[in-house]
Amino acid sequence: MKERLHQHVKKILAELSYPSIDIIFDRPKVAAHGDLTTNVAMMLAKSLGKNPRQVAQSIVEKLDAKSLMLSSIEIAGPGFINFKFAENYVVEQAKEILRAGDKFGASDAAHGKKTNVEWVSANPTGMLHSGHGRQVILGQVIANLLEWTGHKVTREYYFNNAGNQMRNLAESIYARYRQALGDDYPFPENGYQGEYITEIAQEIIKEKGSSLRETDSERIYFKKYGEEWCFKRIKATLSRLGVQHDVFYNEDSLYSEGKIQEVIQAFREKDLVYDQDGAVWYRATKFGADKDRVIVKSTGEPTYRLPDIAYHREKYRRGFELIVDIFGADHIATIPDVLSGVTALGFDTSKVKVIIHQMVSFVNGEEVVKMSKRNAKTYTLDELIDEVGVDAVHYFFVMRSVGTHLEFDIALAKEQSDKNPVYYLQYAHARIASLLRFAQQEGFKIEDRTAMLNATDFSLITSKEEIDLLKKLLEFPEIVQSCALTYEPHRLTTYLREVAETFHRFYHEQRVINDDKKLMQARLTVCLLTKIVIANGCKILAVSCPEKM
RNA sequence: GAUCCCGUAGCUCAAUUGGAUAGAGCAACAGCCUUCUAAGCUGUAGGUUCCGCGUUCGAUUCGCGGCGGGAUCACCA
């Protein structure tokens, strides 16, 4: 419809020899303003030196509502032109939902664009904590959205099992191991405090006894054991949430395959690095940073910046046309250096989309849940899932815009009542499922979409509640598209809430189970359409849709 | 001190990316179940969109300056 109107208006502007401008159609906030609106008249008014309402009038005169399947075209306010869809148009469009079924909302807009989404990427030095949840879910939903809009998505996890952090892990485990053996052994100053370290040490004692008391200085066994232990748990947590990465990219391979050296070499050729105090410095100030950065320490070890740059170069080399990185706000400082480095290497950073989400705080009703890294007691993501359930975790982490600090209310997420937005949505789905079950017993062929389509007399769908609902459902593809384009999944939750609300109102006003079988069939179809949209939306959010509640 | 994010109803947040009368949920108040799931629906009340200036037909949205909150500013990742 938008397309069609766009063409018509464009033609009219030409006929009236008005200047050609971007014609934009929006969905008005207020329903009374119709289904679509455009501000072209106001945009044109200035350059034409005319009253915007007059301009609007001249355009509207040339539009024929009926042939465009509109019930009205009106000029309103300062010069908006408002369009209202004819009911038969809405109903006709709604058939598409039934035809497309679980594909409704999907598109090939991106034409199979090779896209890499990297997220989580926690090093295997511990379990995922509750704060990680936001990133875990955000990445999952963004990857889904991109897939739904025609991207060919590779889900990627980047990790480092070498370097300082892992050494620290190994030392921490070793210290606990010695302590558990009764030795008076000091715990490293910045060691990992968590109880899991002791747990790992205990396991090692079980397997190896005290035989590792005098181990090599690298603590190879402890490092390896700790890494595997942590990774196993990280993957298990991700799996509980339905998160599957296609590629686990190991930072080590950047060294073993010489990629790190290549980057340094390339930088040297471009005079982007220099040596000082035994370290190699990157001229970050050339790209607006306040000071230059070390990329190779005097110990000969690179800082994280260098492998990050090399890693991103590999993403380009692997042929990705869109590179999506999802980071928490705590990583914000690293991004400019990586981007400038990649630019310096001759790659187009407009292909990189960095999504930075703000931090999460947890409250339990009134009480603030304290969480600190220094403290031995951390609140793991697993514990959060245990407490509030998989669906609430999915929904809550994605329901706020990424730019704002997220407050996660555990008490609310746990609540199995109307207070909880997840249940509101799921309840609508379960309600529909219950109706359809009943209808099936009555002999309606609700499983067969084609049969439903053919059996339905769509002209019986006339009530305001039904038309409102269908209009809402028809917005779905556009919502998916714009959520993907803006990387703003929270708008999908807002939309689905509206769908559920519009459905509940319809349910309340219009009885579905009916003596009039024709009417019942028509309303069952409306229910089925709603169920399709909710189910598809929930699939993107990775939230389950119960048939019963 | 610098950089980035945020500031909207009592609380948690939306606002179609510059549109018309700023909307939801929770909390408060008043109604709706002999019939399809009341985990629902309807209504009432609640606002100087942190402050000021600017840009324009039009600003919660853009720009500048304040104020307040968060994150980050390592030869840690």
XYZ file of C-alpha atoms (C1' of nucleotides) in Angstrom:
626
model
C 0.000 0.000 0.000
C 2.780 2.365 0.950
C 4.487 1.592 -2.311
C 1.379 2.177 -4.330
C 0.574 5.479 -2.687
C 4.150 6.537 -3.048
C 4.002 6.009 -6.806
C 0.711 7.828 -7.137
C 1.769 10.820 -5.136
C 5.046 10.996 -6.966
C 3.204 11.066 -10.278
C 0.894 13.772 -9.038
C 3.766 15.941 -7.865
C 5.213 15.687 -11.343
C 1.878 16.539 -12.957
C 1.559 19.604 -10.774
C 5.178 20.388 -11.585
C 6.055 20.545 -7.913
C 9.679 19.879 -7.036
C 10.342 16.202 -6.423
C 11.152 15.461 -2.816
C 11.366 12.438 -0.565
C 7.845 11.308 0.013
C 7.471 9.685 3.401
C 4.481 7.826 4.708
C 4.172 7.247 8.416
C 1.778 5.423 10.610
C 0.055 8.076 12.692
C 0.307 7.799 16.460
C -3.365 8.527 16.905
C -5.679 5.999 15.294
C -8.202 8.705 14.461
C -5.672 10.101 12.023
C -5.982 7.101 9.791
C -3.651 4.301 8.770
C -1.043 6.218 6.848
C -0.065 9.847 6.754
C 2.274 11.994 4.758
C 3.722 15.421 5.317
C 4.659 16.163 1.677
C 2.387 19.169 1.534
C 4.187 20.792 4.446
C 7.551 19.947 2.986
C 6.578 21.529 -0.314
C 4.764 24.519 1.078
C 7.865 26.452 1.922
C 9.612 26.204 -1.420
C 6.335 26.870 -3.227
C 5.507 29.813 -1.034
C 1.989 28.466 -0.543
C -0.215 27.477 2.337
C 0.451 23.801 3.133
C -3.255 22.997 3.328
C -3.731 24.377 -0.184
C -0.875 22.261 -1.442
C -2.422 19.253 0.235
C -5.750 20.080 -1.358
C -4.237 20.172 -4.842
C -2.718 16.737 -4.301
C -5.775 15.154 -2.745
C -7.979 16.317 -5.626
C -6.007 14.096 -7.935
C -6.256 10.971 -5.800
C -9.109 8.537 -6.170
C -9.805 6.861 -2.855
C -11.899 4.038 -4.198
C -9.502 2.769 -6.828
C -6.710 2.891 -4.241
C -8.804 0.783 -1.825
C -8.993 3.581 0.672
C -12.042 4.489 2.644
C -11.003 8.090 3.081
C -8.374 10.691 2.284
C -8.357 13.701 4.549
C -6.378 16.842 5.088
C -5.766 17.514 8.747
C -3.911 19.735 11.122
C -1.263 21.970 9.590
C -1.370 20.044 6.299
C -1.055 16.320 6.848
C -2.733 14.096 4.308
C -4.268 11.112 6.079
C -5.265 7.879 4.423
C -7.606 5.301 5.828
C -7.655 1.776 4.422
C -10.877 0.279 3.157
C -11.983 -2.733 5.165
C -11.901 -5.015 2.145
C -8.284 -4.055 1.613
C -7.341 -4.987 5.176
C -9.175 -8.280 4.965
C -7.639 -9.082 1.605
C -4.151 -8.419 2.982
C -4.832 -10.574 6.001
C -5.094 -13.635 3.778
C -1.372 -13.257 3.218
C -0.719 -14.094 6.858
C -2.461 -17.392 6.456
C -0.683 -18.175 3.212
C 2.739 -17.366 4.613
C 2.176 -19.065 7.978
C 5.364 -19.451 9.963
C 7.161 -17.468 7.252
C 4.964 -14.434 7.748
C 7.186 -11.508 8.611
C 10.263 -12.997 6.977
C 11.729 -11.334 3.939
C 14.683 -11.449 1.632
C 15.389 -7.766 1.992
C 19.100 -8.324 2.570
C 19.433 -10.795 -0.312
C 21.537 -13.291 1.585
C 24.110 -10.744 2.693
C 26.979 -12.529 4.414
C 26.759 -11.325 7.976
C 28.814 -12.066 11.040
C 27.356 -11.505 14.462
C 29.858 -11.757 17.280
C 28.759 -11.724 20.858
C 29.300 -13.121 24.344
C 32.990 -13.770 23.664
C 33.714 -14.200 27.349
C 37.069 -15.741 28.115
C 36.890 -19.143 29.807
C 37.923 -17.918 33.228
C 34.607 -18.332 34.972
C 30.932 -18.796 34.474
C 28.681 -16.293 32.765
C 27.277 -13.963 35.371
C 23.809 -12.513 35.365
C 24.951 -9.271 33.777
C 26.164 -11.203 30.748
C 22.557 -12.124 30.155
C 21.786 -8.905 28.379
C 24.436 -9.466 25.791
C 23.658 -13.149 25.400
C 20.012 -12.450 24.641
C 20.578 -9.298 22.657
C 22.936 -11.056 20.281
C 20.651 -14.006 19.910
C 17.650 -11.863 19.021
C 19.598 -9.569 16.713
C 20.985 -12.581 14.871
C 17.448 -13.921 14.538
C 16.154 -10.593 13.260
C 18.898 -10.413 10.664
C 18.117 -13.922 9.553
C 14.439 -13.086 9.250
C 15.279 -10.197 6.984
C 17.377 -12.199 4.592
C 20.902 -12.106 6.003
C 23.035 -15.184 5.901
C 24.177 -15.117 9.504
C 27.263 -16.645 11.066
C 27.006 -16.614 14.846
C 30.418 -16.209 16.331
C 32.126 -16.378 19.706
C 35.647 -15.032 20.063
C 37.712 -16.244 22.948
C 41.169 -16.160 24.312
C 42.591 -19.132 26.163
C 46.070 -17.699 26.482
C 47.531 -14.663 28.113
C 47.257 -13.041 31.480
C 43.706 -13.911 32.359
C 44.244 -17.600 31.862
C 47.499 -17.512 33.772
C 45.666 -15.864 36.555
C 43.006 -18.554 36.449
C 45.644 -21.278 36.579
C 47.419 -19.631 39.500
C 44.156 -19.201 41.352
C 43.209 -22.823 40.953
C 46.689 -23.928 41.898
C 46.605 -21.847 45.049
C 43.273 -23.325 46.088
C 44.619 -26.750 45.261
C 47.581 -26.282 47.552
C 45.411 -24.830 50.269
C 43.034 -27.759 50.001
C 45.989 -30.044 50.447
C 46.651 -28.280 53.714
C 49.596 -26.218 52.524
C 50.058 -22.637 53.570
C 50.056 -21.252 50.058
C 49.310 -17.589 49.217
C 46.400 -16.743 46.979
C 47.375 -14.467 44.065
C 46.584 -10.834 44.692
C 44.236 -10.411 41.750
C 43.154 -14.020 41.669
C 39.641 -15.154 40.853
C 37.752 -15.150 44.098
C 34.757 -17.249 43.139
C 33.912 -20.448 44.950
C 34.078 -22.320 41.675
C 37.850 -22.063 41.834
C 37.835 -24.143 44.998
C 35.407 -26.514 43.359
C 37.757 -27.000 40.426
C 40.666 -27.558 42.800
C 38.670 -30.206 44.635
C 37.937 -32.001 41.391
C 41.604 -32.002 40.526
C 42.440 -33.474 43.888
C 39.894 -36.173 43.292
C 41.516 -37.071 39.997
C 45.150 -36.474 40.696
C 45.514 -36.395 44.447
C 48.548 -34.469 45.581
C 50.644 -35.521 42.601
C 50.561 -32.024 41.109
C 51.937 -30.299 44.161
C 55.222 -29.642 42.408
C 53.925 -28.844 38.990
C 55.623 -26.922 36.207
C 55.703 -23.149 36.611
C 53.241 -22.713 33.759
C 50.642 -24.764 35.616
C 49.704 -26.298 32.287
C 47.441 -28.899 33.780
C 45.583 -26.367 35.907
C 45.161 -23.984 33.035
C 43.831 -26.627 30.724
C 41.550 -28.103 33.337
C 40.204 -24.696 34.311
C 39.611 -23.664 30.742
C 37.684 -26.775 29.908
C 35.721 -26.631 33.111
C 34.680 -23.021 32.480
C 33.959 -23.421 28.818
C 31.814 -26.423 29.445
C 29.687 -24.390 31.807
C 29.514 -21.340 29.573
C 28.316 -23.474 26.708
C 25.809 -25.251 28.922
C 24.370 -21.933 30.064
C 24.133 -20.680 26.493
C 22.491 -23.904 25.488
C 19.840 -23.540 28.182
C 18.954 -20.246 26.543
C 18.883 -21.774 23.095
C 21.986 -19.909 21.981
C 24.105 -21.763 19.449
C 27.242 -20.278 17.972
C 28.423 -21.539 14.596
C 32.042 -20.544 15.080
C 34.195 -20.393 18.186
C 37.086 -18.285 17.037
C 40.208 -18.810 19.046
C 42.482 -15.830 19.463
C 45.426 -18.234 19.512
C 45.007 -18.982 15.848
C 45.822 -15.356 15.065
C 49.269 -15.954 16.521
C 49.902 -19.418 15.202
C 48.936 -18.386 11.689
C 51.056 -15.247 11.778
C 48.167 -12.803 11.483
C 49.429 -10.713 14.358
C 52.825 -10.271 12.745
C 51.197 -9.347 9.444
C 49.293 -6.530 11.070
C 52.363 -5.159 12.826
C 54.218 -5.327 9.562
C 51.458 -3.481 7.730
C 51.394 -0.820 10.438
C 55.143 -0.380 10.232
C 54.933 0.164 6.506
C 52.360 2.874 7.048
C 54.335 4.393 9.916
C 51.469 3.841 12.312
C 53.618 2.310 15.025
C 56.829 3.220 16.770
C 59.060 1.679 19.427
C 59.494 3.233 22.824
C 60.494 1.872 26.231
C 60.743 -1.568 24.737
C 57.111 -1.575 23.689
C 55.432 -1.046 20.342
C 53.072 1.933 20.286
C 50.166 2.541 17.976
C 49.656 6.118 16.825
C 46.088 6.350 18.070
C 46.425 10.119 18.357
C 46.417 10.233 14.571
C 42.805 9.093 14.792
C 41.667 11.443 17.491
C 42.615 9.549 20.632
C 44.075 11.494 23.532
C 47.210 9.395 23.632
C 48.978 6.641 21.750
C 48.405 3.053 22.801
C 50.679 0.150 23.420
C 49.973 -2.767 21.131
C 52.969 -4.898 22.049
C 54.144 -4.859 25.630
C 57.799 -4.756 26.541
C 57.426 -8.429 27.441
C 56.784 -9.082 23.761
C 53.132 -9.890 24.378
C 50.493 -7.952 22.442
C 47.770 -6.101 24.296
C 44.201 -6.958 23.390
C 44.069 -4.208 20.748
C 46.348 -5.890 18.294
C 44.613 -9.250 18.105
C 41.283 -7.436 17.996
C 42.403 -5.572 14.926
C 43.814 -8.702 13.339
C 40.615 -10.549 14.146
C 38.487 -7.925 12.458
C 40.695 -7.994 9.437
C 40.072 -11.724 9.241
C 36.345 -11.093 9.293
C 36.706 -8.992 6.170
C 38.948 -11.554 4.589
C 36.453 -14.264 5.300
C 34.085 -12.356 3.059
C 31.602 -10.877 5.477
C 29.673 -7.967 4.062
C 28.247 -6.971 7.392
C 30.091 -7.320 10.677
C 28.044 -6.893 13.817
C 29.838 -6.657 17.158
C 27.935 -6.587 20.385
C 29.720 -5.204 23.412
C 28.855 -4.026 26.863
C 29.451 -0.409 27.792
C 32.551 -1.485 29.711
C 34.296 -2.208 26.410
C 33.550 1.124 24.879
C 37.100 2.411 25.012
C 38.484 -0.330 22.787
C 36.254 0.345 19.818
C 37.787 3.485 18.296
C 41.234 1.884 18.207
C 39.989 -1.250 16.531
C 38.035 0.718 13.957
C 40.884 3.067 13.198
C 43.257 0.130 12.904
C 40.977 -1.609 10.465
C 40.586 1.586 8.467
C 44.345 1.961 8.347
C 44.576 -1.507 6.886
C 42.357 -0.378 4.065
C 38.983 -1.807 5.006
C 35.658 -0.080 4.885
C 34.409 0.312 8.439
C 30.936 1.233 7.286
C 30.472 -2.526 7.098
C 31.001 -2.772 10.836
C 28.109 -2.169 13.155
C 29.062 -1.941 16.793
C 26.216 -2.286 19.232
C 26.948 -1.131 22.728
C 24.494 -1.957 25.411
C 24.471 -0.270 28.790
C 24.930 -2.190 32.006
C 22.339 -4.097 33.974
C 21.405 -3.756 37.595
C 19.266 -6.190 39.487
C 16.566 -5.469 41.984
C 14.396 -7.861 43.874
C 11.270 -5.862 44.413
C 12.508 -2.980 46.509
C 15.860 -4.422 47.400
C 18.940 -3.792 45.277
C 20.910 -6.920 44.483
C 24.572 -6.221 45.064
C 27.064 -7.713 42.770
C 30.755 -7.127 42.626
C 33.583 -8.795 40.855
C 35.814 -8.446 43.827
C 33.351 -10.146 46.052
C 33.512 -13.903 46.106
C 29.745 -14.084 45.747
C 28.685 -13.489 42.181
C 25.249 -14.015 40.811
C 25.578 -16.311 37.843
C 23.397 -16.368 34.782
C 22.506 -19.951 35.624
C 21.201 -18.865 38.998
C 19.135 -16.173 37.339
C 17.652 -18.706 34.907
C 16.907 -21.057 37.804
C 15.152 -18.275 39.578
C 13.011 -16.658 36.892
C 12.942 -19.139 34.026
C 14.210 -19.121 30.467
C 11.351 -17.129 28.952
C 11.491 -14.297 31.434
C 15.250 -14.055 30.953
C 14.770 -13.722 27.207
C 11.994 -11.214 27.412
C 13.342 -9.009 30.173
C 16.808 -8.600 28.744
C 15.530 -7.502 25.394
C 12.563 -5.355 26.330
C 14.486 -2.140 26.906
C 16.400 -0.113 24.371
C 20.102 -0.928 24.389
C 21.134 2.642 25.119
C 19.545 2.751 28.532
C 20.691 1.222 31.703
C 18.514 -1.838 32.341
C 16.933 -2.536 35.653
C 16.036 -6.189 35.962
C 13.397 -6.810 38.573
C 13.798 -10.410 39.653
C 10.655 -10.407 41.734
C 8.627 -9.200 38.764
C 10.196 -11.677 36.352
C 9.414 -14.473 38.762
C 5.848 -13.448 39.256
C 3.409 -15.678 37.453
C 0.719 -13.086 37.150
C -0.630 -10.236 35.136
C 2.175 -8.038 36.380
C 4.609 -9.940 34.276
C 4.699 -8.870 30.606
C 5.903 -12.268 29.410
C 2.814 -13.937 30.759
C 0.563 -11.358 29.201
C 1.867 -12.287 25.774
C 1.946 -16.017 26.387
C -1.523 -15.919 27.844
C -2.908 -14.492 24.604
C -1.308 -17.358 22.717
C -2.596 -19.973 25.122
C -6.063 -18.475 24.976
C -6.110 -18.782 21.219
C -4.776 -22.316 21.383
C -7.561 -23.206 23.754
C -10.189 -21.804 21.374
C -8.706 -23.616 18.439
C -8.630 -26.884 20.369
C -12.301 -26.517 21.115
C -13.058 -25.698 17.480
C -11.119 -28.692 16.303
C -13.301 -30.963 18.401
C -16.263 -29.320 16.708
C -14.881 -30.377 13.347
C -13.137 -27.218 12.182
C -9.985 -27.980 10.237
C -7.733 -25.602 12.081
C -4.545 -27.508 11.318
C -4.950 -27.048 7.579
C -4.246 -23.454 6.621
C -5.471 -23.822 3.051
C -8.710 -25.371 4.246
C -9.122 -22.504 6.721
C -8.498 -20.001 3.949
C -11.059 -21.589 1.655
C -13.666 -22.120 4.345
C -13.585 -18.544 5.568
C -16.004 -15.922 4.358
C -13.812 -12.890 4.947
C -16.666 -10.489 4.349
C -17.959 -11.487 7.775
C -14.977 -9.827 9.406
C -16.407 -6.397 9.981
C -16.265 -5.424 13.636
C -13.995 -2.622 14.729
C -12.090 -4.963 17.046
C -11.412 -7.426 14.250
C -10.321 -4.820 11.742
C -8.084 -3.161 14.346
C -6.549 -6.517 15.129
C -5.912 -7.369 11.493
C -4.324 -4.000 10.885
C -2.066 -4.560 13.861
C -1.094 -8.030 12.631
C -0.287 -6.668 9.194
C 2.313 -4.363 10.691
C 4.440 -7.324 11.687
C 6.689 -7.594 8.605
C 7.433 -3.910 8.769
C 8.250 -4.136 12.476
C 10.632 -7.041 11.917
C 12.269 -5.129 9.117
C 12.765 -1.953 11.089
C 13.915 -3.741 14.240
C 16.571 -5.466 12.162
C 17.587 -2.302 10.371
C 17.979 -0.318 13.567
C 19.221 -3.219 15.695
C 16.520 -2.405 18.203
C 14.856 -5.636 19.250
C 13.041 -4.013 22.146
C 10.541 -2.592 19.701
C 9.442 -6.107 18.864
C 8.445 -6.699 22.476
C 6.530 -3.430 22.492
C 4.746 -4.466 19.322
C 3.875 -7.952 20.535
C 2.422 -6.504 23.692
C 0.177 -4.368 21.524
C -0.859 -7.399 19.490
C -1.791 -9.260 22.661
C -3.695 -6.253 23.937
C -5.617 -5.812 20.694
C -6.438 -9.498 20.697
C -7.663 -9.555 24.290
C -9.969 -6.656 23.478
C -11.351 -8.475 20.449
C -11.788 -11.628 22.499
C -13.688 -9.729 25.107
C -16.017 -7.970 22.679
C -16.617 -10.584 20.000
C -17.590 -14.094 20.921
C -15.694 -16.632 18.862
C -17.548 -19.820 19.750
C -20.824 -19.217 18.072
C -23.987 -20.916 16.825
C -23.483 -19.172 13.531
C -20.861 -21.513 12.086
C -19.920 -19.165 9.268
C -19.232 -16.376 11.701
C -17.394 -18.723 14.011
C -15.209 -19.846 11.120
C -14.346 -16.249 10.257
C -13.424 -15.425 13.841
C -11.436 -18.611 14.253
C -9.422 -17.492 11.278
C -8.785 -14.139 12.924
C -7.575 -16.052 15.996
C -5.360 -18.250 13.916
C -3.793 -15.231 12.215
C -3.056 -13.739 15.609
C -1.542 -16.975 16.777
C 0.738 -17.036 13.744
C 2.025 -13.529 14.414
C 2.570 -14.101 18.126
C 4.301 -17.399 17.453
C 6.571 -15.883 14.818
C 7.398 -12.959 17.045
C 8.163 -15.220 19.975
C 10.347 -17.330 17.760
C 12.498 -14.303 16.999
C 12.658 -13.514 20.704
C 13.310 -17.179 21.480
C 10.431 -17.109 23.925
C 8.205 -20.166 24.096
C 4.536 -20.087 23.155
C 2.595 -22.421 25.421
C -0.554 -24.095 24.116
C -1.904 -24.202 27.626
C -1.350 -22.163 30.739
C 39.736 16.361 33.940
C 38.456 13.778 29.001
C 35.280 10.485 26.020
C 30.641 7.702 25.420
C 25.500 6.548 27.135
C 21.264 8.202 29.804
C 17.649 11.987 32.175
C 9.953 11.440 30.049
C 3.770 10.073 35.210
C 5.109 7.942 42.323
C 8.277 3.364 40.075
C 10.132 0.627 35.439
C 10.094 2.202 30.576
C 7.769 3.477 25.173
C 7.224 7.234 21.621
C 7.123 4.809 14.135
C 14.041 8.068 14.163
C 11.707 15.864 13.289
C 5.054 15.310 13.328
C -0.780 16.284 15.107
C -3.852 15.583 21.808
C 3.762 12.479 24.778
C 1.820 6.555 25.566
C 2.081 1.401 28.229
C 2.906 -1.750 32.581
C 3.228 -1.660 37.918
C 1.316 0.978 42.150
C -3.825 3.928 43.497
C -9.178 4.330 42.783
C -14.155 2.573 40.414
C -16.561 -1.246 37.553
C -17.068 -6.285 34.435
C -17.272 -13.733 35.247
C -24.712 -18.873 35.221
C -21.732 -18.943 28.174
C -14.911 -19.464 24.463
C -8.766 -19.437 29.828
C -10.595 -13.018 34.946
C -2.817 -14.769 33.900
C -8.411 -11.049 30.849
C -11.472 -6.440 29.770
C -13.486 -1.177 30.693
C -12.992 3.446 33.108
C -10.728 7.445 36.622
C -6.451 9.848 38.283
C -1.377 10.888 37.426
C 3.310 15.468 32.953
C 6.941 22.523 32.906
C 9.569 15.405 28.652
C 16.144 17.979 34.129
C 17.108 23.622 33.098
C 18.337 27.541 29.438
C 19.272 29.214 24.542
C 19.195 28.089 19.360
C 17.736 25.639 14.457
C 12.012 25.563 11.732
C 5.842 25.462 9.770
C 6.661 21.846 14.108
C 11.635 19.576 19.100
C 11.002 14.242 23.981
C 13.922 13.669 19.304
C 18.745 17.893 16.118
C 22.897 21.834 17.884
C 25.310 24.614 21.892
C 25.784 25.594 27.301
C 24.645 24.083 32.195
C 22.863 20.389 36.140
C 22.298 15.201 37.644
C 23.217 9.640 37.105
C 26.089 5.487 34.815
C 30.299 3.429 31.947
C 35.283 3.989 30.351
C 39.963 6.406 30.258
C 46.597 0.218 31.906
C 52.573 -2.354 28.966
C 44.114 -6.147 32.218
C 40.628 -8.336 28.473
